[in-house]
XYZ file of C-alpha atoms in Angstrom:
645
model
C 27.817 -39.997 5.586
C 24.163 -39.617 7.127
C 21.899 -42.832 8.391
C 18.395 -42.832 6.425
C 15.638 -45.881 7.416
C 13.120 -45.869 4.812
C 10.015 -46.720 6.654
C 8.446 -48.513 4.023
C 10.508 -51.393 3.677
C 12.104 -50.862 7.227
C 15.640 -51.336 4.818
C 18.407 -48.997 6.416
C 21.141 -47.409 3.709
C 24.507 -45.154 4.208
C 24.310 -42.104 1.706
C 26.236 -38.955 1.112
C 25.405 -35.971 -0.884
C 24.583 -37.349 -4.486
C 22.372 -39.970 -3.200
C 20.289 -37.233 -0.368
C 20.579 -34.520 -3.433
C 18.686 -37.228 -6.119
C 16.195 -38.386 -2.843
C 12.981 -36.773 -4.372
C 12.273 -39.762 -6.257
C 11.143 -41.390 -2.696
C 9.260 -38.899 -2.070
C 9.124 -39.152 1.516
C 9.340 -35.958 3.601
C 12.726 -36.081 5.977
C 11.985 -35.849 9.522
C 13.202 -36.118 12.734
C 14.002 -39.443 14.557
C 12.373 -39.169 18.046
C 13.354 -41.500 20.946
C 10.092 -43.539 22.902
C 9.757 -40.058 25.416
C 8.409 -41.892 28.266
C 7.262 -39.698 30.888
C 6.068 -40.379 33.907
C 3.896 -38.072 36.670
C 2.955 -38.962 39.915
C -0.229 -38.268 41.253
C 0.571 -39.354 44.762
C 3.368 -41.178 46.650
C 2.694 -44.333 45.132
C 0.700 -43.887 41.990
C 2.372 -42.485 38.665
C 1.128 -42.156 35.078
C 2.970 -43.298 32.526
C 3.123 -42.761 28.997
C 5.332 -43.250 25.812
C 5.232 -42.404 21.999
C 4.095 -44.818 19.355
C 5.974 -43.402 16.267
C 4.440 -42.843 12.944
C 6.768 -45.515 11.328
C 5.469 -48.309 13.502
C 2.646 -50.427 12.754
C -0.432 -48.965 14.690
C -0.492 -52.718 16.847
C 2.747 -52.676 17.866
C 3.033 -54.267 22.152
C 5.008 -52.791 24.636
C 6.090 -53.783 28.083
C 6.609 -51.052 30.659
C 9.722 -51.611 33.498
C 9.998 -50.059 36.759
C 13.356 -49.757 38.867
C 13.368 -48.524 42.239
C 16.490 -48.028 44.698
C 19.308 -50.122 43.107
C 17.039 -53.117 42.841
C 16.168 -54.983 39.516
C 13.886 -53.377 36.937
C 10.315 -54.793 37.050
C 7.513 -55.883 34.460
C 5.006 -53.571 35.377
C 2.584 -54.968 32.186
C 1.447 -58.796 32.717
C 1.822 -59.047 29.073
C 2.187 -56.889 25.970
C -0.038 -54.168 25.906
C -1.378 -53.370 22.348
C -4.239 -51.075 24.586
C -3.291 -46.784 25.240
C 0.275 -46.321 25.124
C 0.023 -45.364 28.909
C -0.181 -47.368 32.362
C -1.032 -46.254 36.096
C 1.596 -47.917 38.163
C -0.663 -47.798 41.375
C 2.514 -49.832 43.379
C 5.142 -46.997 43.109
C 7.654 -46.341 46.190
C 8.248 -42.517 45.931
C 10.424 -42.302 48.701
C 13.095 -44.811 46.803
C 12.640 -43.682 43.566
C 11.580 -45.121 40.654
C 12.925 -45.425 37.514
C 10.813 -46.489 34.201
C 11.744 -47.870 30.796
C 9.594 -49.652 27.918
C 10.196 -51.852 25.400
C 8.588 -52.414 22.093
C 7.508 -55.933 21.264
C 7.640 -57.176 17.512
C 7.085 -60.721 16.653
C 6.927 -61.796 20.209
C 10.944 -60.738 20.605
C 10.953 -58.117 23.274
C 13.333 -54.877 21.827
C 15.935 -52.727 24.106
C 15.094 -50.335 26.844
C 14.003 -47.055 25.319
C 15.545 -44.191 27.838
C 14.992 -43.776 30.824
C 12.323 -41.588 32.605
C 13.593 -41.384 36.437
C 11.247 -39.924 39.732
C 14.305 -39.489 41.931
C 14.109 -40.949 45.534
C 11.690 -38.270 47.749
C 10.037 -36.957 44.915
C 6.945 -34.351 45.420
C 4.038 -35.419 43.620
C 3.144 -32.529 40.921
C 1.386 -32.149 37.551
C 4.544 -30.740 35.438
C 7.684 -31.195 34.453
C 10.165 -28.406 35.925
C 12.751 -27.053 33.678
C 14.786 -24.051 35.219
C 15.736 -21.163 33.270
C 18.483 -18.196 33.507
C 16.279 -15.292 32.988
C 18.316 -12.506 31.955
C 17.168 -9.038 34.288
C 14.177 -7.363 33.266
C 13.135 -10.146 30.914
C 10.078 -12.550 30.833
C 9.945 -15.758 29.232
C 7.743 -15.437 25.991
C 7.175 -18.036 22.955
C 9.230 -21.236 22.767
C 9.785 -24.035 20.419
C 11.509 -27.169 20.129
C 14.103 -29.189 18.178
C 16.345 -32.495 18.698
C 19.141 -29.724 18.707
C 21.595 -32.712 20.149
C 20.317 -35.599 17.793
C 19.439 -37.635 20.747
C 15.711 -38.123 20.121
C 14.328 -36.078 22.717
C 13.445 -32.283 22.296
C 14.999 -29.535 23.603
C 13.150 -26.240 24.317
C 14.368 -22.790 22.513
C 12.829 -20.131 24.126
C 12.436 -16.418 23.608
C 13.290 -14.327 26.620
C 11.666 -10.351 26.199
C 11.931 -7.487 27.476
C 10.518 -4.279 26.488
C 8.933 -4.535 23.746
C 6.387 -1.957 21.425
C 3.887 -3.011 18.758
C 4.462 -1.634 15.167
C 2.264 1.049 15.904
C 4.559 2.043 18.818
C 7.126 4.661 19.309
C 9.774 3.768 21.631
C 12.695 1.938 21.956
C 12.905 -1.765 23.088
C 15.257 -4.458 24.732
C 17.121 -6.214 22.329
C 15.513 -9.980 21.954
C 17.580 -13.062 23.559
C 17.012 -16.573 22.501
C 18.140 -19.070 24.920
C 18.579 -23.048 24.366
C 17.387 -25.192 27.185
C 17.498 -29.017 27.879
C 14.193 -30.538 29.621
C 16.825 -30.955 32.673
C 17.077 -26.935 32.675
C 20.717 -27.017 31.334
C 21.154 -24.140 29.643
C 23.138 -24.493 26.228
C 23.335 -21.155 24.552
C 22.114 -17.499 24.271
C 21.740 -15.592 21.054
C 21.382 -11.693 21.651
C 19.811 -10.370 18.710
C 20.908 -6.640 18.986
C 19.133 -3.339 19.616
C 18.977 -3.088 15.874
C 16.482 -5.910 15.707
C 13.435 -4.283 17.542
C 11.373 -6.536 20.116
C 7.630 -7.090 19.715
C 4.925 -9.967 18.610
C 5.610 -8.844 15.223
C 9.516 -8.719 14.736
C 11.515 -11.541 15.522
C 10.422 -15.279 14.072
C 12.577 -18.067 14.896
C 12.604 -21.572 13.056
C 13.711 -24.281 15.170
C 13.881 -27.895 12.393
C 16.737 -29.931 10.888
C 17.117 -27.820 7.454
C 19.856 -29.640 6.219
C 18.970 -33.205 7.118
C 21.824 -34.414 9.279
C 19.608 -35.331 11.947
C 19.881 -32.068 14.368
C 17.846 -29.076 14.490
C 18.898 -25.621 13.438
C 17.418 -22.132 14.171
C 17.193 -19.349 11.735
C 15.698 -15.874 12.040
C 16.226 -12.072 11.223
C 19.312 -10.657 11.966
C 20.869 -7.820 12.094
C 24.336 -5.275 12.780
C 24.933 -6.244 16.270
C 23.760 -9.774 16.806
C 25.984 -11.518 18.768
C 25.703 -15.385 18.581
C 26.132 -18.022 20.565
C 29.709 -18.506 20.874
C 29.433 -14.603 21.481
C 30.520 -13.785 17.561
C 29.034 -10.731 16.860
C 27.096 -10.380 12.720
C 28.085 -7.391 11.115
C 29.240 -3.867 12.813
C 29.000 -4.803 16.321
C 28.647 -0.382 16.873
C 26.177 -0.151 14.638
C 23.081 1.892 15.766
C 20.326 2.091 13.531
C 17.588 3.269 15.431
C 15.839 6.348 14.846
C 15.097 9.113 17.207
C 11.620 7.294 17.916
C 13.215 3.943 17.905
C 11.846 1.991 15.084
C 14.886 0.632 12.801
C 14.145 1.979 9.320
C 17.505 1.664 7.855
C 21.021 -0.327 7.721
C 21.305 -3.694 6.041
C 19.209 -6.634 7.817
C 20.575 -10.566 7.391
C 18.983 -14.038 7.567
C 21.136 -16.074 9.791
C 21.104 -20.084 10.584
C 22.493 -21.419 13.704
C 23.464 -24.592 15.082
C 21.220 -25.945 17.347
C 23.795 -27.864 19.643
C 26.394 -24.280 20.165
C 24.366 -21.058 19.098
C 26.979 -20.358 16.484
C 26.098 -18.427 13.414
C 26.756 -21.195 10.289
C 25.381 -19.082 7.487
C 24.432 -15.570 7.040
C 22.840 -14.013 4.207
C 20.388 -10.714 2.834
C 17.046 -10.823 4.174
C 14.724 -10.791 1.363
C 12.511 -8.726 0.596
C 14.327 -5.928 2.055
C 12.533 -2.366 3.070
C 12.865 -1.045 -0.576
C 14.095 -2.933 -3.897
C 16.768 0.009 -4.354
C 18.382 0.830 -1.109
C 19.022 -0.139 2.655
C 18.562 2.898 4.154
C 14.929 4.322 2.424
C 13.297 7.795 3.245
C 9.936 7.442 5.060
C 8.375 8.404 1.346
C 9.809 5.299 -0.171
C 9.124 3.400 2.446
C 5.413 4.849 2.220
C 5.401 4.293 -1.299
C 6.558 0.272 -1.605
C 4.177 -0.709 1.654
C 1.707 2.010 2.580
C 3.313 4.154 6.064
C 6.355 5.517 6.051
C 6.956 4.227 9.926
C 7.340 0.325 9.500
C 3.849 -0.721 10.527
C 3.520 -2.464 7.619
C 6.504 -3.204 6.064
C 7.814 -4.738 9.189
C 5.268 -6.849 9.697
C 7.181 -10.495 9.479
C 6.043 -13.904 9.379
C 7.956 -17.280 8.744
C 7.606 -21.047 8.562
C 8.633 -23.921 7.738
C 7.766 -26.049 3.937
C 8.566 -29.026 2.392
C 8.268 -27.053 -0.879
C 9.902 -30.279 -3.085
C 8.033 -32.405 -0.748
C 11.503 -34.208 0.263
C 13.734 -31.738 2.535
C 12.661 -28.525 4.632
C 12.852 -25.228 3.146
C 13.083 -21.804 5.549
C 10.048 -19.312 4.457
C 10.548 -16.134 5.537
C 7.458 -13.393 5.179
C 7.319 -9.635 4.915
C 3.844 -7.829 4.837
C 0.212 -8.891 4.583
C -1.597 -5.279 5.160
C -0.394 -4.086 1.941
C 2.050 -5.471 -0.203
C 2.498 -9.523 0.733
C 6.369 -10.998 -0.055
C 7.202 -14.503 1.254
C 10.896 -16.005 0.427
C 11.731 -19.653 0.564
C 15.463 -20.652 1.360
C 16.695 -24.067 1.375
C 19.845 -24.463 3.615
C 21.873 -27.212 2.341
C 25.785 -28.050 2.670
C 26.146 -25.210 5.293
C 25.248 -22.808 2.939
C 21.806 -20.536 2.382
C 19.945 -20.170 -1.253
C 17.565 -18.419 -2.248
C 14.917 -20.898 -3.500
C 11.994 -18.275 -5.106
C 10.545 -15.661 -4.055
C 6.751 -14.654 -3.860
C 5.842 -10.897 -4.446
C 2.400 -9.963 -4.642
C 3.468 -6.613 -6.383
C 4.294 -8.493 -9.426
C 2.036 -10.961 -8.910
C -0.959 -8.983 -8.244
C -4.162 -10.670 -9.543
C -4.894 -14.749 -9.329
C -6.492 -16.365 -11.965
C -10.070 -14.930 -11.228
C -8.796 -11.638 -10.853
C -8.395 -11.463 -7.164
C -5.570 -9.324 -5.020
C -2.498 -11.033 -3.533
C -1.931 -7.597 -1.522
C -3.564 -6.717 1.977
C -4.378 -10.475 2.027
C -2.230 -11.923 5.081
C -3.257 -12.896 8.854
C -1.065 -11.754 12.200
C 0.051 -15.878 11.268
C 0.146 -18.345 8.997
C -0.297 -22.354 8.032
C 1.496 -24.715 5.960
C 0.063 -28.201 4.414
C -0.266 -29.877 1.436
C -3.580 -28.539 -0.334
C -3.704 -30.472 -3.250
C -2.482 -34.188 -2.506
C 0.969 -33.878 -4.548
C 3.467 -34.189 -1.635
C 4.411 -30.912 -1.478
C 3.859 -28.085 0.713
C 1.694 -24.970 0.153
C 1.329 -21.588 2.270
C -2.084 -20.810 3.908
C -1.409 -17.180 4.062
C -4.986 -15.604 5.428
C -7.358 -15.159 2.425
C -4.562 -16.673 0.200
C -2.170 -19.610 -0.876
C 0.729 -19.621 -2.250
C 2.317 -22.989 -4.071
C 5.115 -24.766 -3.517
C 6.604 -23.415 -6.509
C 6.381 -19.716 -5.578
C 3.365 -19.006 -7.448
C -0.214 -17.899 -6.166
C -2.424 -20.466 -5.975
C -5.480 -18.648 -5.432
C -7.000 -15.141 -3.585
C -10.160 -15.454 -1.703
C -9.939 -11.226 -1.776
C -11.852 -11.474 1.738
C -8.869 -10.131 3.156
C -7.074 -9.333 6.785
C -7.680 -11.195 9.341
C -6.368 -12.332 13.042
C -6.960 -16.024 13.019
C -6.347 -18.745 11.517
C -7.248 -22.608 11.363
C -6.489 -25.625 8.857
C -7.350 -29.208 9.057
C -10.017 -31.930 7.342
C -12.530 -29.703 9.429
C -15.489 -31.330 7.464
C -14.820 -35.039 6.938
C -17.553 -35.894 5.081
C -16.127 -33.833 1.923
C -12.696 -34.488 0.594
C -9.640 -32.445 1.121
C -8.809 -29.923 4.088
C -10.647 -26.706 5.387
C -9.634 -23.475 6.394
C -11.708 -21.376 8.720
C -10.951 -17.832 9.359
C -11.735 -14.502 10.456
C -12.553 -11.087 8.648
C -11.271 -8.128 10.440
C -12.349 -5.802 8.289
C -16.090 -5.488 9.320
C -17.736 -7.467 6.035
C -19.864 -10.260 5.127
C -17.215 -12.851 5.839
C -16.757 -12.412 9.444
C -16.571 -16.067 9.893
C -16.212 -17.976 7.162
C -14.729 -21.562 5.587
C -13.095 -21.941 2.256
C -11.707 -25.329 0.527
C -7.888 -25.151 0.879
C -7.173 -26.841 -2.566
C -9.406 -24.250 -5.033
C -10.483 -21.234 -2.030
C -13.785 -22.133 -2.603
C -15.891 -20.362 -0.152
C -18.087 -22.746 1.179
C -19.899 -20.574 3.598
C -20.222 -17.290 5.673
C -21.480 -15.545 8.391
C -21.525 -11.780 8.259
C -20.472 -8.943 10.957
C -23.289 -7.639 12.460
C -22.047 -4.637 12.150
C -21.089 -4.584 8.576
C -21.826 -1.389 6.359
C -21.410 0.896 10.025
C -18.168 2.214 8.707
C -16.244 0.731 11.957
C -12.720 -0.781 10.837
C -12.165 -3.454 13.562
C -14.414 -6.627 12.842
C -13.717 -10.345 15.194
C -10.522 -10.591 17.096
C -10.746 -14.315 17.587
C -11.807 -17.079 16.060
C -11.718 -20.814 16.961
C -12.461 -23.947 15.012
C -12.174 -27.677 16.652
C -14.405 -30.648 17.267
C -16.312 -30.223 20.958
C -19.661 -31.765 20.134
C -19.925 -35.371 18.508
C -23.243 -34.621 17.744
C -22.557 -33.071 14.740
C -19.682 -34.066 12.083
C -16.487 -32.695 11.973
C -15.470 -29.212 14.080
C -17.825 -26.564 15.068
C -16.689 -23.021 14.212
C -16.740 -20.181 16.634
C -15.512 -16.552 17.065
C -15.266 -13.331 19.514
C -16.603 -9.969 18.846
C -18.124 -8.184 15.846
C -21.590 -9.401 16.403
C -21.013 -12.895 15.253
C -22.964 -15.202 18.065
C -23.500 -18.978 18.237
C -22.071 -22.253 17.709
C -21.872 -23.559 13.784
C -21.124 -26.733 12.350
C -18.530 -27.565 9.589
C -21.119 -26.472 7.031
C -21.558 -23.317 8.628
C -25.405 -24.290 9.854
C -26.189 -22.601 13.193
C -26.219 -25.497 15.875
C -26.749 -23.629 19.167
C -26.806 -19.964 20.424
C -24.405 -20.117 22.672
C -20.531 -20.786 21.945
C -18.226 -21.056 24.217
C -16.541 -17.840 25.853
C -13.340 -19.002 25.665
C -12.350 -18.507 21.828
C -8.555 -19.003 21.871
C -5.934 -22.057 21.743
C -7.214 -25.757 21.834
C -5.748 -29.256 23.482
C -6.287 -32.600 23.341
C -6.134 -33.285 27.177
C -8.908 -35.521 27.900
C -9.361 -39.540 27.078
C -12.400 -38.657 23.979
C -11.113 -37.349 20.690
C -13.150 -34.284 21.305
C -10.240 -31.310 22.349
C -10.885 -28.634 24.970
C -10.229 -25.414 25.304
C -7.429 -23.127 26.248
C -7.600 -20.201 27.532
C -5.070 -18.104 29.764
C -3.695 -20.592 32.219
C -6.982 -22.918 32.344
C -8.142 -26.028 30.231
C -11.683 -26.497 30.100
C -14.148 -29.573 28.649
C -17.292 -28.021 26.441
C -20.655 -29.338 28.125
C -22.034 -29.632 24.855
C -25.536 -30.327 26.630
C -25.774 -27.467 29.060
C -23.466 -25.564 26.728
C -21.287 -24.648 29.479
C -17.270 -24.977 30.143
C -15.936 -27.262 32.930
C -12.269 -26.233 33.937
C -10.179 -29.436 34.344
C -6.534 -28.417 34.816
C -6.152 -24.387 36.497
C -2.441 -23.337 36.542
C -3.185 -20.914 38.344
C -2.967 -23.437 41.304
C 0.600 -23.894 40.332
C 1.733 -20.427 40.049
C 1.722 -20.255 36.290
C 0.622 -17.521 33.922
C -0.119 -17.330 29.986
C 2.241 -14.712 27.512
C 1.568 -12.439 24.726
C -0.896 -9.891 27.323
C -3.921 -10.117 26.007
C -3.475 -12.979 23.735
C -3.394 -15.210 27.038
C -1.381 -18.150 24.794
C 1.117 -20.378 26.278
C 4.523 -20.465 25.711
C 4.138 -23.815 23.461
C 1.418 -26.690 23.194
C 2.438 -29.353 21.297
C 2.895 -33.391 21.475
C 6.765 -33.287 23.500
C 6.445 -36.497 24.495
C 4.220 -39.305 26.109
C 1.193 -40.495 24.997
C -0.335 -38.946 21.498
C -2.318 -36.303 23.504
C -0.481 -32.627 24.197
C 1.554 -30.948 26.566
C 1.088 -27.221 27.851
C 4.385 -25.155 28.833
C 3.376 -21.877 30.660
C 6.552 -19.848 32.662
C 5.987 -19.714 36.568
C 5.265 -15.979 37.439
C 8.823 -15.404 38.822
C 9.943 -15.688 34.809
C 12.318 -18.328 36.704
C 10.975 -21.730 35.418
C 9.284 -23.171 32.511
C 6.565 -25.853 34.085
C 5.648 -28.983 31.311
C 1.950 -29.972 32.318
C 1.001 -33.295 30.922
C -2.286 -34.908 31.269
C -3.421 -38.088 33.338
C -6.599 -38.701 32.266
C -7.003 -42.491 30.970
C -7.774 -42.775 27.127
C -9.303 -45.727 25.125
C -7.494 -44.087 22.085
C -3.930 -45.378 20.519
C -2.835 -42.448 18.360
C 0.616 -42.056 16.886
C 2.709 -39.680 18.288
C 1.326 -35.772 16.248
C 4.915 -34.843 16.019
C 5.296 -37.296 12.843
C 1.860 -35.902 11.148
C 3.634 -33.321 8.660
C 1.099 -30.382 9.208
C 1.004 -30.632 12.891
C 5.127 -30.757 13.245
C 5.208 -27.829 11.045
C 2.365 -26.322 13.050
C 4.616 -26.456 16.211
C 7.773 -24.588 14.277
C 5.472 -21.743 13.311
C 3.516 -21.610 16.277
C 5.814 -18.195 17.893
C 4.893 -16.485 14.836
C 3.058 -13.146 16.081
C -0.684 -13.507 17.204
C -0.302 -17.785 17.857
C -2.281 -20.249 16.661
C -2.779 -23.706 17.817
C -1.791 -26.580 15.984
C -3.801 -29.009 14.012
C -3.352 -32.067 12.138
C -3.467 -33.007 8.466
C -6.118 -35.685 9.261
C -9.529 -35.274 11.604
C -9.133 -35.605 15.211
C -12.534 -35.943 16.598
C -15.629 -37.927 17.066
C -16.139 -40.938 14.788
C -12.871 -40.424 13.496
C -11.098 -42.696 10.512
C -8.338 -43.738 11.109
C -5.224 -41.853 10.743
C -3.220 -42.521 7.920
C 0.402 -43.572 7.850
C 2.648 -41.068 7.296
C 5.213 -40.923 4.344
C 7.739 -39.957 6.057
C 12.098 -41.226 6.523
C 13.725 -40.875 9.807
C 16.954 -39.056 9.243
C 19.105 -40.341 12.238
C 22.020 -38.638 12.925
C 25.873 -39.738 12.910
C 27.689 -37.330 14.966
C 26.866 -35.204 17.930
C 30.004 -33.071 17.617
C 29.294 -29.114 17.148
C 30.083 -28.491 14.116
């Protein structure tokens, strides 16, 4: 039995499988029930910045009281009256020598509710701008991409970390080290380790791991591609433990391929199915010529390019979407995980659905990344796969025909027009080096050509970004790096400055206004739009951390993990023995619900680890002159059990 809360009426009920199966009539997405997410950052020995979550299911004017307990003394109320301002306070009378334990209580109808989970700064704590998570990094490995999920059902996130050894790009021959996944609590407890084995190649395009509550039991699972020799968190081996399918060049182009769902609490393999699609429709052991016929080359550079996502394809339950290929043939396979079993939902294959209604190809339109959102307002998600979109029913919606690119951003980028927009770049030189299209219809709204178009050169811009950095222009500003495309344009494609930020990578909501900040490497910068320069406001190098993914220079994860609505940044230390989670201490007048209760944003965190990482975006516009965000239509799933399955 599972307990659900209807966020429209506040009514609680218990239900079994029958009601769960028919709950699509309510049209509400099942999402994780987060706790208050109290966070405290000591700025000096007596000043502490305390922040907490406003949940997406709560009234915007919910009031809060904040308490501090020190030593063995009673808790002291720090708010003179229940706060309805921002979800933060500055405690300037703390005594870190004695320690401090902070709790928050919501106040509804004049009545104070119970304490939140406490955040404790132990006695004698050293002020530092981050939360430390100790790691048990295997010898020869380094922390790489991270994701989060509530693995034990307590309302608090755990971290799932990809530990990477020797890796190779698909275009590079050579053996790699087995990829490893580890789960940690925020206190640094290692929950389990999964070794994907020698038959899963290490590299940015091979292991895409999805962390989400797929079966609606209030605890997250992990789903990823596995193979012979994968060892789960309990030591059990999947397939043939002795099989070695690597060829003399280090590629894995033969042997069975699997999709496995692992229990989030123990790392135990719950169910394993044959991976869809396989390398070849007729055999697990194709020849080089057979691979070339299906994917365009015979050594896995195109056929072993994987992406993955989570999507609410029925509007209520999350599904797993595993993807293969984007340079040529493209296949997306949707799976449901119900009752402990994987069930194939649909398969989209560009080789079978070759043209959209306007005669444009679905093949060859993918990026090194993807995103998921409801583009048409029917409550169900579509998959935005670069220059094309696949409907919730697995049918191709449209293709712009523009082709492959490296960067992708989707939100209400232009709030002056209805619906969502897609900003992306075009890798082959052409007239759409950077461009924006309507997420619902595929109409290309504007495009900027690569300067070198027509020269015969292949590589277009390598990066592009669309965020609000200038309040003088409605919506997001857009820019790209490379291919001779210079300057900064507004959401309508109009050039507004000859100078764009040099940083064209990640983004983060960090300071007190609604504009977004630049995140590149280990630096957060504020764009000074009047003087056309970026001013650093956080330097990770001062705290012994590094970025990951080589020249991509990304964080392990950026997400609204706790505290108020602004985002946290996770970077590993230079020695790889620790994750450091940075959280802002800048006051803000803006009060927003946790971004993790906006479905598009939450799904962005699930796919952020995929291939060429991209920053998350909300389904609504956050920026200058923004409107009040819509109330999310979600149902929070309260776990009824915490024991391992």
